[in-house]
mmCIF file of N, CA, C and O in Angstrom:
data_model
loop_
_atom_site.group_PDB
_atom_site.id
_atom_site.type_symbol
_atom_site.label_atom_id
_atom_site.label_comp_id
_atom_site.label_asym_id
_atom_site.label_seq_id
_atom_site.Cartn_x
_atom_site.Cartn_y
_atom_site.Cartn_z
ATOM 1 N N UNK A 1 31.415 2.232 -52.660
ATOM 2 C CA UNK A 1 30.460 2.040 -54.045
ATOM 3 C C UNK A 1 29.331 1.808 -54.316
ATOM 4 O O UNK A 1 28.498 1.935 -53.180
ATOM 5 N N UNK A 2 29.100 2.308 -55.697
ATOM 6 C CA UNK A 2 27.595 2.525 -56.027
ATOM 7 C C UNK A 2 26.769 1.403 -56.059
ATOM 8 O O UNK A 2 27.356 0.288 -56.191
ATOM 9 N N UNK A 3 25.623 1.191 -55.338
ATOM 10 C CA UNK A 3 24.738 0.107 -55.709
ATOM 11 C C UNK A 3 24.223 -0.127 -56.519
ATOM 12 O O UNK A 3 23.945 0.587 -57.289
ATOM 13 N N UNK A 4 23.969 -1.328 -57.012
ATOM 14 C CA UNK A 4 23.714 -1.782 -58.542
ATOM 15 C C UNK A 4 22.078 -2.142 -58.404
ATOM 16 O O UNK A 4 21.612 -1.910 -59.648
ATOM 17 N N UNK A 5 21.438 -2.405 -57.529
ATOM 18 C CA UNK A 5 20.287 -3.116 -57.787
ATOM 19 C C UNK A 5 20.437 -4.830 -57.545
ATOM 20 O O UNK A 5 19.575 -5.306 -57.542
ATOM 21 N N UNK A 6 21.809 -5.392 -58.021
ATOM 22 C CA UNK A 6 21.389 -6.521 -57.781
ATOM 23 C C UNK A 6 22.151 -7.462 -56.572
ATOM 24 O O UNK A 6 22.428 -8.344 -56.698
ATOM 25 N N UNK A 7 22.270 -6.687 -55.701
ATOM 26 C CA UNK A 7 22.725 -7.122 -54.450
ATOM 27 C C UNK A 7 21.828 -8.160 -53.849
ATOM 28 O O UNK A 7 20.474 -8.137 -54.450
ATOM 29 N N UNK A 8 22.282 -8.804 -53.064
ATOM 30 C CA UNK A 8 21.519 -10.308 -52.863
ATOM 31 C C UNK A 8 20.389 -9.792 -51.604
ATOM 32 O O UNK A 8 19.394 -10.567 -51.721
ATOM 33 N N UNK A 9 20.131 -8.889 -50.900
ATOM 34 C CA UNK A 9 19.248 -8.480 -50.253
ATOM 35 C C UNK A 9 18.304 -8.234 -51.258
ATOM 36 O O UNK A 9 17.245 -8.026 -50.337
ATOM 37 N N UNK A 10 18.239 -8.021 -52.310
ATOM 38 C CA UNK A 10 17.157 -7.620 -53.678
ATOM 39 C C UNK A 10 16.791 -8.420 -53.669
ATOM 40 O O UNK A 10 16.033 -8.897 -54.781
ATOM 41 N N UNK A 11 17.701 -10.177 -53.518
ATOM 42 C CA UNK A 11 16.810 -11.135 -54.430
ATOM 43 C C UNK A 11 18.248 -11.560 -55.499
ATOM 44 O O UNK A 11 17.627 -12.021 -56.643
ATOM 45 N N UNK A 12 19.314 -11.099 -55.359
ATOM 46 C CA UNK A 12 19.960 -11.624 -56.379
ATOM 47 C C UNK A 12 20.045 -10.862 -57.725
ATOM 48 O O UNK A 12 19.536 -9.583 -57.809
ATOM 49 N N UNK A 13 20.673 -11.449 -58.766
ATOM 50 C CA UNK A 13 20.506 -10.602 -60.068
ATOM 51 C C UNK A 13 19.679 -10.278 -60.826
ATOM 52 O O UNK A 13 19.389 -9.945 -61.756
ATOM 53 N N UNK A 14 18.649 -11.002 -60.156
ATOM 54 C CA UNK A 14 17.110 -11.076 -60.852
ATOM 55 C C UNK A 14 16.312 -9.724 -60.527
ATOM 56 O O UNK A 14 15.426 -9.186 -61.258
ATOM 57 N N UNK A 15 16.170 -9.458 -59.441
ATOM 58 C CA UNK A 15 15.405 -8.530 -58.673
ATOM 59 C C UNK A 15 16.148 -7.083 -58.621
ATOM 60 O O UNK A 15 17.048 -6.712 -58.034
ATOM 61 N N UNK A 16 15.300 -6.159 -59.488
ATOM 62 C CA UNK A 16 16.120 -4.577 -59.503
ATOM 63 C C UNK A 16 15.457 -3.668 -59.033
ATOM 64 O O UNK A 16 15.865 -2.421 -58.869
ATOM 65 N N UNK A 17 14.294 -4.432 -58.225
ATOM 66 C CA UNK A 17 13.394 -3.339 -57.808
ATOM 67 C C UNK A 17 13.217 -3.331 -56.387
ATOM 68 O O UNK A 17 13.491 -4.592 -55.641
ATOM 69 N N UNK A 18 12.810 -2.422 -55.337
ATOM 70 C CA UNK A 18 12.842 -2.791 -54.135
ATOM 71 C C UNK A 18 11.104 -2.226 -53.838
ATOM 72 O O UNK A 18 10.544 -1.450 -54.596
ATOM 73 N N UNK A 19 10.390 -2.573 -52.768
ATOM 74 C CA UNK A 19 9.255 -2.166 -52.283
ATOM 75 C C UNK A 19 9.341 -1.136 -51.142
ATOM 76 O O UNK A 19 10.115 -1.115 -50.480
ATOM 77 N N UNK A 20 8.544 -0.019 -51.256
ATOM 78 C CA UNK A 20 8.692 1.007 -50.742
ATOM 79 C C UNK A 20 7.289 1.316 -50.099
ATOM 80 O O UNK A 20 5.877 1.368 -50.996
ATOM 81 N N UNK A 21 7.083 1.582 -49.091
ATOM 82 C CA UNK A 21 5.890 2.501 -47.941
ATOM 83 C C UNK A 21 5.698 3.822 -47.986
ATOM 84 O O UNK A 21 6.286 4.243 -47.428
ATOM 85 N N UNK A 22 4.884 4.609 -48.701
ATOM 86 C CA UNK A 22 4.809 5.904 -48.254
ATOM 87 C C UNK A 22 3.797 5.635 -46.978
ATOM 88 O O UNK A 22 2.660 5.814 -47.266
ATOM 89 N N UNK A 23 4.710 5.995 -45.756
ATOM 90 C CA UNK A 23 4.349 5.925 -44.773
ATOM 91 C C UNK A 23 2.744 7.279 -44.364
ATOM 92 O O UNK A 23 1.975 7.238 -43.498
ATOM 93 N N UNK A 24 3.533 8.277 -45.191
ATOM 94 C CA UNK A 24 2.424 9.278 -45.115
ATOM 95 C C UNK A 24 1.167 9.117 -45.353
ATOM 96 O O UNK A 24 -0.038 9.543 -45.063
ATOM 97 N N UNK A 25 0.629 8.234 -46.074
ATOM 98 C CA UNK A 25 -0.410 7.838 -46.872
ATOM 99 C C UNK A 25 -1.201 6.287 -46.049
ATOM 100 O O UNK A 25 -2.302 6.498 -46.043
ATOM 101 N N UNK A 26 -0.304 5.928 -45.405
ATOM 102 C CA UNK A 26 -0.615 4.411 -44.724
ATOM 103 C C UNK A 26 -1.819 4.833 -43.812
ATOM 104 O O UNK A 26 -1.369 5.862 -42.858
ATOM 105 N N UNK A 27 -2.708 4.061 -43.698
ATOM 106 C CA UNK A 27 -3.594 4.012 -42.568
ATOM 107 C C UNK A 27 -3.675 3.039 -41.583
ATOM 108 O O UNK A 27 -4.653 2.884 -40.713
ATOM 109 N N UNK A 28 -2.373 2.393 -41.442
ATOM 110 C CA UNK A 28 -2.520 1.394 -40.638
ATOM 111 C C UNK A 28 -3.109 0.067 -40.845
ATOM 112 O O UNK A 28 -3.525 -0.639 -39.695
ATOM 113 N N UNK A 29 -3.845 -0.016 -41.979
ATOM 114 C CA UNK A 29 -4.838 -1.223 -41.844
ATOM 115 C C UNK A 29 -4.497 -2.466 -41.764
ATOM 116 O O UNK A 29 -4.915 -3.854 -41.009
ATOM 117 N N UNK A 30 -2.900 -2.878 -41.827
ATOM 118 C CA UNK A 30 -2.265 -3.944 -41.000
ATOM 119 C C UNK A 30 -2.209 -5.341 -42.460
ATOM 120 O O UNK A 30 -1.838 -6.238 -42.238
ATOM 121 N N UNK A 31 -3.235 -4.896 -43.883
ATOM 122 C CA UNK A 31 -3.223 -6.040 -44.600
ATOM 123 C C UNK A 31 -1.913 -6.466 -44.998
ATOM 124 O O UNK A 31 -1.491 -7.651 -45.050
ATOM 125 N N UNK A 32 -0.964 -5.580 -45.363
ATOM 126 C CA UNK A 32 0.413 -6.093 -46.175
ATOM 127 C C UNK A 32 0.792 -7.027 -45.041
ATOM 128 O O UNK A 32 1.465 -7.664 -45.440
ATOM 129 N N UNK A 33 0.762 -6.553 -43.521
ATOM 130 C CA UNK A 33 1.478 -7.500 -42.465
ATOM 131 C C UNK A 33 1.167 -8.803 -42.703
ATOM 132 O O UNK A 33 2.226 -9.729 -41.987
ATOM 133 N N UNK A 34 0.081 -9.032 -43.066
ATOM 134 C CA UNK A 34 -1.072 -10.014 -42.722
ATOM 135 C C UNK A 34 -0.408 -10.950 -43.940
ATOM 136 O O UNK A 34 -0.271 -12.578 -43.939
ATOM 137 N N UNK A 35 -0.448 -10.424 -45.142
ATOM 138 C CA UNK A 35 -0.381 -10.961 -46.236
ATOM 139 C C UNK A 35 1.275 -11.464 -46.526
ATOM 140 O O UNK A 35 1.385 -12.169 -46.973
ATOM 141 N N UNK A 36 2.055 -10.437 -46.570
ATOM 142 C CA UNK A 36 3.672 -10.667 -46.473
ATOM 143 C C UNK A 36 4.468 -10.719 -45.588
ATOM 144 O O UNK A 36 4.964 -9.500 -45.536
ATOM 145 N N UNK A 37 4.069 -11.445 -44.451
ATOM 146 C CA UNK A 37 4.645 -11.171 -42.889
ATOM 147 C C UNK A 37 5.916 -11.179 -43.174
ATOM 148 O O UNK A 37 6.512 -10.601 -41.910
ATOM 149 N N UNK A 38 6.672 -11.479 -43.448
ATOM 150 C CA UNK A 38 8.327 -11.299 -43.645
ATOM 151 C C UNK A 38 9.039 -10.341 -44.345
ATOM 152 O O UNK A 38 9.925 -9.925 -44.435
ATOM 153 N N UNK A 39 8.006 -9.414 -44.861
ATOM 154 C CA UNK A 39 8.337 -8.272 -46.134
ATOM 155 C C UNK A 39 8.088 -7.033 -45.145
ATOM 156 O O UNK A 39 8.769 -5.937 -44.596
ATOM 157 N N UNK A 40 6.843 -6.806 -44.579
ATOM 158 C CA UNK A 40 6.196 -6.129 -43.917
ATOM 159 C C UNK A 40 5.994 -5.757 -42.443
ATOM 160 O O UNK A 40 5.705 -7.362 -41.992
ATOM 161 N N UNK A 41 6.318 -5.043 -41.666
ATOM 162 C CA UNK A 41 5.540 -4.906 -40.008
ATOM 163 C C UNK A 41 5.081 -3.599 -39.794
ATOM 164 O O UNK A 41 5.013 -2.945 -40.648
ATOM 165 N N UNK A 42 4.511 -3.968 -38.804
ATOM 166 C CA UNK A 42 3.536 -2.407 -38.639
ATOM 167 C C UNK A 42 4.726 -1.504 -37.063
ATOM 168 O O UNK A 42 4.568 -2.406 -36.061
ATOM 169 N N UNK A 43 4.886 -0.897 -37.613
ATOM 170 C CA UNK A 43 6.030 -0.053 -36.587
ATOM 171 C C UNK A 43 5.206 0.313 -35.407
ATOM 172 O O UNK A 43 4.100 0.804 -35.836
ATOM 173 N N UNK A 44 5.430 0.301 -34.096
ATOM 174 C CA UNK A 44 4.958 0.809 -33.136
ATOM 175 C C UNK A 44 4.600 2.073 -32.886
ATOM 176 O O UNK A 44 3.286 2.260 -31.972
ATOM 177 N N UNK A 45 5.328 3.143 -33.163
ATOM 178 C CA UNK A 45 5.113 4.199 -32.606
ATOM 179 C C UNK A 45 3.728 4.923 -33.413
ATOM 180 O O UNK A 45 3.208 5.927 -32.582
ATOM 181 N N UNK A 46 3.988 4.589 -34.785
ATOM 182 C CA UNK A 46 2.913 5.445 -35.282
ATOM 183 C C UNK A 46 1.848 4.648 -36.107
ATOM 184 O O UNK A 46 0.849 4.988 -36.608
ATOM 185 N N UNK A 47 1.734 3.372 -35.878
ATOM 186 C CA UNK A 47 1.159 2.268 -36.565
ATOM 187 C C UNK A 47 0.871 2.049 -38.040
ATOM 188 O O UNK A 47 -0.191 1.837 -38.166
ATOM 189 N N UNK A 48 1.861 2.522 -38.549
ATOM 190 C CA UNK A 48 1.855 2.433 -40.145
ATOM 191 C C UNK A 48 2.941 1.231 -40.426
ATOM 192 O O UNK A 48 3.786 0.902 -39.642
ATOM 193 N N UNK A 49 2.861 0.640 -41.872
ATOM 194 C CA UNK A 49 3.210 -0.230 -42.252
ATOM 195 C C UNK A 49 4.868 0.173 -42.665
ATOM 196 O O UNK A 49 4.793 1.750 -43.210
ATOM 197 N N UNK A 50 5.991 -0.630 -42.712
ATOM 198 C CA UNK A 50 7.088 -0.072 -42.971
ATOM 199 C C UNK A 50 7.588 -1.911 -43.521
ATOM 200 O O UNK A 50 7.217 -2.965 -43.319
ATOM 201 N N UNK A 51 8.854 -1.863 -44.343
ATOM 202 C CA UNK A 51 9.601 -2.749 -45.047
ATOM 203 C C UNK A 51 10.361 -2.946 -44.145
ATOM 204 O O UNK A 51 11.147 -2.428 -43.926
ATOM 205 N N UNK A 52 10.892 -4.096 -43.562
ATOM 206 C CA UNK A 52 11.692 -4.716 -42.480
ATOM 207 C C UNK A 52 12.544 -5.699 -43.272
ATOM 208 O O UNK A 52 13.654 -5.364 -43.203
ATOM 209 N N UNK A 53 12.082 -6.276 -44.480
ATOM 210 C CA UNK A 53 13.066 -7.304 -45.216
ATOM 211 C C UNK A 53 12.887 -7.003 -46.604
ATOM 212 O O UNK A 53 11.540 -7.561 -47.287
ATOM 213 N N UNK A 54 13.452 -6.476 -47.713
ATOM 214 C CA UNK A 54 13.211 -6.718 -48.931
ATOM 215 C C UNK A 54 13.091 -7.895 -49.835
ATOM 216 O O UNK A 54 12.052 -7.690 -50.319
ATOM 217 N N UNK A 55 13.507 -9.049 -49.208
ATOM 218 C CA UNK A 55 13.706 -9.981 -49.642
ATOM 219 C C UNK A 55 13.172 -10.891 -48.926
ATOM 220 O O UNK A 55 13.139 -12.329 -49.144
ATOM 221 N N UNK A 56 12.153 -10.411 -47.914
ATOM 222 C CA UNK A 56 11.470 -11.534 -47.014
ATOM 223 C C UNK A 56 10.459 -12.577 -47.602
ATOM 224 O O UNK A 56 10.036 -13.515 -46.921
ATOM 225 N N UNK A 57 9.833 -12.422 -48.691
ATOM 226 C CA UNK A 57 8.723 -13.048 -49.132
ATOM 227 C C UNK A 57 8.733 -13.344 -50.645
ATOM 228 O O UNK A 57 9.473 -12.428 -50.973
ATOM 229 N N UNK A 58 8.291 -13.914 -51.274
ATOM 230 C CA UNK A 58 8.396 -14.320 -52.683
ATOM 231 C C UNK A 58 7.601 -12.755 -53.187
ATOM 232 O O UNK A 58 6.828 -12.406 -52.598
ATOM 233 N N UNK A 59 8.064 -12.484 -54.559
ATOM 234 C CA UNK A 59 7.619 -11.247 -54.974
ATOM 235 C C UNK A 59 6.090 -11.771 -55.199
ATOM 236 O O UNK A 59 5.259 -10.417 -55.294
ATOM 237 N N UNK A 60 5.631 -12.697 -55.763
ATOM 238 C CA UNK A 60 3.855 -12.892 -55.325
ATOM 239 C C UNK A 60 3.029 -12.293 -54.526
ATOM 240 O O UNK A 60 1.839 -11.758 -54.575
ATOM 241 N N UNK A 61 3.559 -12.538 -53.051
ATOM 242 C CA UNK A 61 2.964 -12.171 -52.101
ATOM 243 C C UNK A 61 3.475 -10.652 -51.762
ATOM 244 O O UNK A 61 2.180 -10.160 -51.271
ATOM 245 N N UNK A 62 4.132 -10.039 -52.020
ATOM 246 C CA UNK A 62 4.568 -8.655 -52.166
ATOM 247 C C UNK A 62 3.528 -7.946 -53.089
ATOM 248 O O UNK A 62 2.929 -7.120 -52.587
ATOM 249 N N UNK A 63 3.603 -8.805 -54.133
ATOM 250 C CA UNK A 63 2.569 -8.099 -55.168
ATOM 251 C C UNK A 63 1.013 -8.276 -54.837
ATOM 252 O O UNK A 63 0.129 -7.185 -54.873
ATOM 253 N N UNK A 64 0.571 -9.091 -54.125
ATOM 254 C CA UNK A 64 -0.706 -9.237 -53.653
ATOM 255 C C UNK A 64 -1.191 -8.203 -52.404
ATOM 256 O O UNK A 64 -2.137 -7.661 -52.350
ATOM 257 N N UNK A 65 -0.053 -7.897 -51.811
ATOM 258 C CA UNK A 65 0.162 -7.001 -50.636
ATOM 259 C C UNK A 65 -0.483 -5.511 -51.206
ATOM 260 O O UNK A 65 -1.090 -4.745 -50.964
ATOM 261 N N UNK A 66 0.682 -5.302 -52.479
ATOM 262 C CA UNK A 66 0.461 -4.280 -52.807
ATOM 263 C C UNK A 66 -0.780 -4.150 -53.758
ATOM 264 O O UNK A 66 -1.456 -3.131 -53.668
ATOM 265 N N UNK A 67 -1.282 -4.866 -54.682
ATOM 266 C CA UNK A 67 -2.509 -4.816 -55.083
ATOM 267 C C UNK A 67 -3.666 -4.873 -54.314
ATOM 268 O O UNK A 67 -5.056 -4.179 -54.704
ATOM 269 N N UNK A 68 -3.632 -5.426 -52.702
ATOM 270 C CA UNK A 68 -4.862 -5.184 -52.284
ATOM 271 C C UNK A 68 -4.905 -4.236 -50.743
ATOM 272 O O UNK A 68 -5.498 -3.749 -50.119
ATOM 273 N N UNK A 69 -3.750 -3.259 -50.966
ATOM 274 C CA UNK A 69 -3.693 -1.931 -50.271
ATOM 275 C C UNK A 69 -4.877 -0.968 -50.432
ATOM 276 O O UNK A 69 -5.198 -0.422 -51.694
ATOM 277 N N UNK A 70 -5.589 -0.761 -49.641
ATOM 278 C CA UNK A 70 -6.643 0.451 -49.842
ATOM 279 C C UNK A 70 -6.390 1.515 -50.198
ATOM 280 O O UNK A 70 -7.310 2.395 -50.702
ATOM 281 N N UNK A 71 -5.453 1.774 -49.864
ATOM 282 C CA UNK A 71 -4.807 3.357 -49.894
ATOM 283 C C UNK A 71 -3.792 3.455 -50.998
ATOM 284 O O UNK A 71 -3.172 4.621 -50.930
ATOM 285 N N UNK A 72 -3.307 2.460 -51.390
ATOM 286 C CA UNK A 72 -2.270 2.464 -52.670
ATOM 287 C C UNK A 72 -1.009 3.230 -52.301
ATOM 288 O O UNK A 72 -0.367 3.726 -53.091
ATOM 289 N N UNK A 73 -0.715 2.622 -51.027
ATOM 290 C CA UNK A 73 0.503 3.261 -50.537
ATOM 291 C C UNK A 73 1.554 2.496 -50.626
ATOM 292 O O UNK A 73 2.961 2.864 -50.147
ATOM 293 N N UNK A 74 1.742 1.392 -50.612
ATOM 294 C CA UNK A 74 3.184 0.348 -51.279
ATOM 295 C C UNK A 74 3.334 0.406 -52.832
ATOM 296 O O UNK A 74 2.434 0.343 -53.576
ATOM 297 N N UNK A 75 4.535 0.726 -53.151
ATOM 298 C CA UNK A 75 4.911 0.531 -54.401
ATOM 299 C C UNK A 75 6.234 -0.210 -54.669
ATOM 300 O O UNK A 75 6.988 -0.293 -53.746
ATOM 301 N N UNK A 76 6.633 -0.425 -56.265
ATOM 302 C CA UNK A 76 7.905 -1.357 -56.400
ATOM 303 C C UNK A 76 8.314 0.373 -56.903
ATOM 304 O O UNK A 76 7.926 1.045 -57.310
ATOM 305 N N UNK A 77 9.828 0.436 -56.415
ATOM 306 C CA UNK A 77 10.517 1.454 -56.668
ATOM 307 C C UNK A 77 11.762 0.876 -57.427
ATOM 308 O O UNK A 77 12.119 0.211 -56.655
ATOM 309 N N UNK A 78 12.669 1.570 -58.167
ATOM 310 C CA UNK A 78 14.005 1.130 -58.678
ATOM 311 C C UNK A 78 14.906 1.401 -57.049
ATOM 312 O O UNK A 78 14.691 2.366 -56.801
ATOM 313 N N UNK A 79 15.830 0.125 -57.180
ATOM 314 C CA UNK A 79 16.669 0.228 -56.157
ATOM 315 C C UNK A 79 17.291 1.672 -55.671
ATOM 316 O O UNK A 79 17.488 2.165 -54.533
ATOM 317 N N UNK A 80 17.913 2.341 -56.745
ATOM 318 C CA UNK A 80 18.199 3.224 -56.672
ATOM 319 C C UNK A 80 17.926 4.691 -55.920
ATOM 320 O O UNK A 80 18.303 5.397 -55.559
ATOM 321 N N UNK A 81 16.349 4.357 -56.452
ATOM 322 C CA UNK A 81 15.650 5.710 -55.591
ATOM 323 C C UNK A 81 15.156 5.453 -54.070
ATOM 324 O O UNK A 81 14.774 6.278 -53.496
ATOM 325 N N UNK A 82 15.551 4.149 -53.965
ATOM 326 C CA UNK A 82 14.985 4.007 -52.063
ATOM 327 C C UNK A 82 15.471 4.575 -51.284
ATOM 328 O O UNK A 82 15.068 5.030 -50.394
ATOM 329 N N UNK A 83 16.693 5.161 -51.567
ATOM 330 C CA UNK A 83 17.392 5.365 -50.334
ATOM 331 C C UNK A 83 16.796 6.969 -50.069
ATOM 332 O O UNK A 83 16.718 7.598 -49.352
ATOM 333 N N UNK A 84 16.870 7.536 -51.684
ATOM 334 C CA UNK A 84 16.556 8.982 -51.824
ATOM 335 C C UNK A 84 14.738 8.898 -50.718
ATOM 336 O O UNK A 84 14.652 9.937 -50.181
ATOM 337 N N UNK A 85 14.335 7.996 -51.304
ATOM 338 C CA UNK A 85 12.789 8.149 -50.652
ATOM 339 C C UNK A 85 12.522 8.119 -49.233
ATOM 340 O O UNK A 85 11.906 8.545 -48.412
ATOM 341 N N UNK A 86 13.271 6.951 -48.710
ATOM 342 C CA UNK A 86 13.364 6.901 -47.007
ATOM 343 C C UNK A 86 13.961 7.823 -46.565
ATOM 344 O O UNK A 86 13.817 8.307 -45.571
ATOM 345 N N UNK A 87 15.227 8.737 -47.089
ATOM 346 C CA UNK A 87 15.808 9.700 -46.528
ATOM 347 C C UNK A 87 14.518 10.814 -46.565
ATOM 348 O O UNK A 87 14.343 11.567 -45.382
ATOM 349 N N UNK A 88 13.811 11.399 -47.632
ATOM 350 C CA UNK A 88 12.650 12.037 -47.544
ATOM 351 C C UNK A 88 11.608 12.012 -46.264
ATOM 352 O O UNK A 88 11.118 12.519 -46.066
ATOM 353 N N UNK A 89 11.437 10.525 -46.317
ATOM 354 C CA UNK A 89 10.395 10.109 -45.124
ATOM 355 C C UNK A 89 11.041 10.625 -43.761
ATOM 356 O O UNK A 89 10.062 10.956 -43.088
ATOM 357 N N UNK A 90 12.540 10.631 -43.661
ATOM 358 C CA UNK A 90 12.433 10.484 -42.256
ATOM 359 C C UNK A 90 12.658 12.029 -42.136
ATOM 360 O O UNK A 90 12.595 12.308 -40.606
ATOM 361 N N UNK A 91 12.404 13.026 -42.630
ATOM 362 C CA UNK A 91 11.688 14.541 -42.347
ATOM 363 C C UNK A 91 10.189 14.504 -42.321
ATOM 364 O O UNK A 91 9.984 15.633 -41.835
ATOM 365 N N UNK A 92 9.495 13.640 -42.425
ATOM 366 C CA UNK A 92 8.178 13.975 -42.349
ATOM 367 C C UNK A 92 7.669 13.469 -41.226
ATOM 368 O O UNK A 92 8.002 12.835 -40.125
ATOM 369 N N UNK A 93 6.255 14.355 -40.660
ATOM 370 C CA UNK A 93 5.934 14.621 -39.694
ATOM 371 C C UNK A 93 4.480 13.844 -39.766
ATOM 372 O O UNK A 93 3.741 14.125 -40.308
ATOM 373 N N UNK A 94 4.491 12.688 -38.636
ATOM 374 C CA UNK A 94 3.656 11.739 -38.739
ATOM 375 C C UNK A 94 2.481 12.126 -37.668
ATOM 376 O O UNK A 94 3.153 12.153 -36.732
ATOM 377 N N UNK A 95 1.416 11.535 -37.986
ATOM 378 C CA UNK A 95 0.282 11.686 -36.674
ATOM 379 C C UNK A 95 -0.194 10.005 -36.544
ATOM 380 O O UNK A 95 0.096 9.534 -37.673
ATOM 381 N N UNK A 96 0.220 9.504 -35.097
ATOM 382 C CA UNK A 96 -0.132 8.213 -34.968
ATOM 383 C C UNK A 96 -1.375 7.388 -35.802
ATOM 384 O O UNK A 96 -3.006 8.469 -35.216
ATOM 385 N N UNK A 97 -1.366 6.567 -36.206
ATOM 386 C CA UNK A 97 -2.892 5.976 -36.324
ATOM 387 C C UNK A 97 -2.676 4.221 -36.568
ATOM 388 O O UNK A 97 -1.832 4.003 -35.913
ATOM 389 N N UNK A 98 -4.239 3.644 -36.624
ATOM 390 C CA UNK A 98 -3.891 2.417 -36.634
ATOM 391 C C UNK A 98 -3.991 1.671 -35.192
ATOM 392 O O UNK A 98 -5.213 1.541 -34.682
ATOM 393 N N UNK A 99 -2.966 1.460 -34.116
ATOM 394 C CA UNK A 99 -3.221 1.438 -32.851
ATOM 395 C C UNK A 99 -3.955 2.099 -32.020
ATOM 396 O O UNK A 99 -3.482 3.343 -32.011
ATOM 397 N N UNK A 100 -4.851 1.631 -31.394
ATOM 398 C CA UNK A 100 -5.235 2.787 -30.195
ATOM 399 C C UNK A 100 -4.489 3.064 -29.525
ATOM 400 O O UNK A 100 -3.995 2.059 -28.518
ATOM 401 N N UNK A 101 -4.342 4.334 -28.681
ATOM 402 C CA UNK A 101 -3.436 4.469 -27.776
ATOM 403 C C UNK A 101 -2.149 4.752 -28.221
ATOM 404 O O UNK A 101 -1.381 4.954 -27.432
ATOM 405 N N UNK A 102 -2.085 4.902 -29.603
ATOM 406 C CA UNK A 102 -0.420 4.973 -30.020
ATOM 407 C C UNK A 102 -0.199 6.442 -29.774
ATOM 408 O O UNK A 102 0.885 6.521 -29.070
ATOM 409 N N UNK A 103 -0.898 7.599 -29.692
ATOM 410 C CA UNK A 103 -0.617 9.106 -29.407
ATOM 411 C C UNK A 103 -0.246 8.672 -27.803
ATOM 412 O O UNK A 103 0.645 9.781 -27.333
ATOM 413 N N UNK A 104 -0.884 8.184 -27.125
ATOM 414 C CA UNK A 104 -0.649 8.330 -25.512
ATOM 415 C C UNK A 104 0.692 7.882 -25.153
ATOM 416 O O UNK A 104 1.711 8.336 -24.286
ATOM 417 N N UNK A 105 0.824 6.710 -25.977
ATOM 418 C CA UNK A 105 2.446 5.908 -25.783
ATOM 419 C C UNK A 105 3.369 7.045 -26.300
ATOM 420 O O UNK A 105 4.827 7.112 -25.624
ATOM 421 N N UNK A 106 3.299 7.928 -27.562
ATOM 422 C CA UNK A 106 4.038 8.424 -27.619
ATOM 423 C C UNK A 106 4.384 9.784 -26.711
ATOM 424 O O UNK A 106 5.366 10.438 -26.564
ATOM 425 N N UNK A 107 3.407 10.147 -26.366
ATOM 426 C CA UNK A 107 3.472 11.237 -24.656
ATOM 427 C C UNK A 107 3.998 10.846 -23.676
ATOM 428 O O UNK A 107 4.253 11.735 -22.949
ATOM 429 N N UNK A 108 4.237 9.399 -23.232
ATOM 430 C CA UNK A 108 4.938 9.656 -22.212
ATOM 431 C C UNK A 108 6.077 9.491 -22.323
ATOM 432 O O UNK A 108 7.176 9.508 -23.066
#
């Protein structure tokens, strides 16, 4: 069955957009995870932001995280485009940023 964007995990019938982090651009500043802590987290392997729950915080908090991102790597996208973007991201080669020692943890 094709997804419509009206699924409950996107806020029911009112929210047709999803939030997406372009991890290749993210610098690991952690600001978004502090502002909208139920939506974003800093993944431990590369120290970059990732969306953990599309409906984790009110839209105004997510928008604040987007507006204050210093490298503009967080975007609202159409829910139908989210899967394509996440699939493309899975093939990216990332260098650890953010957390000191992240590269050493990966080498172990």
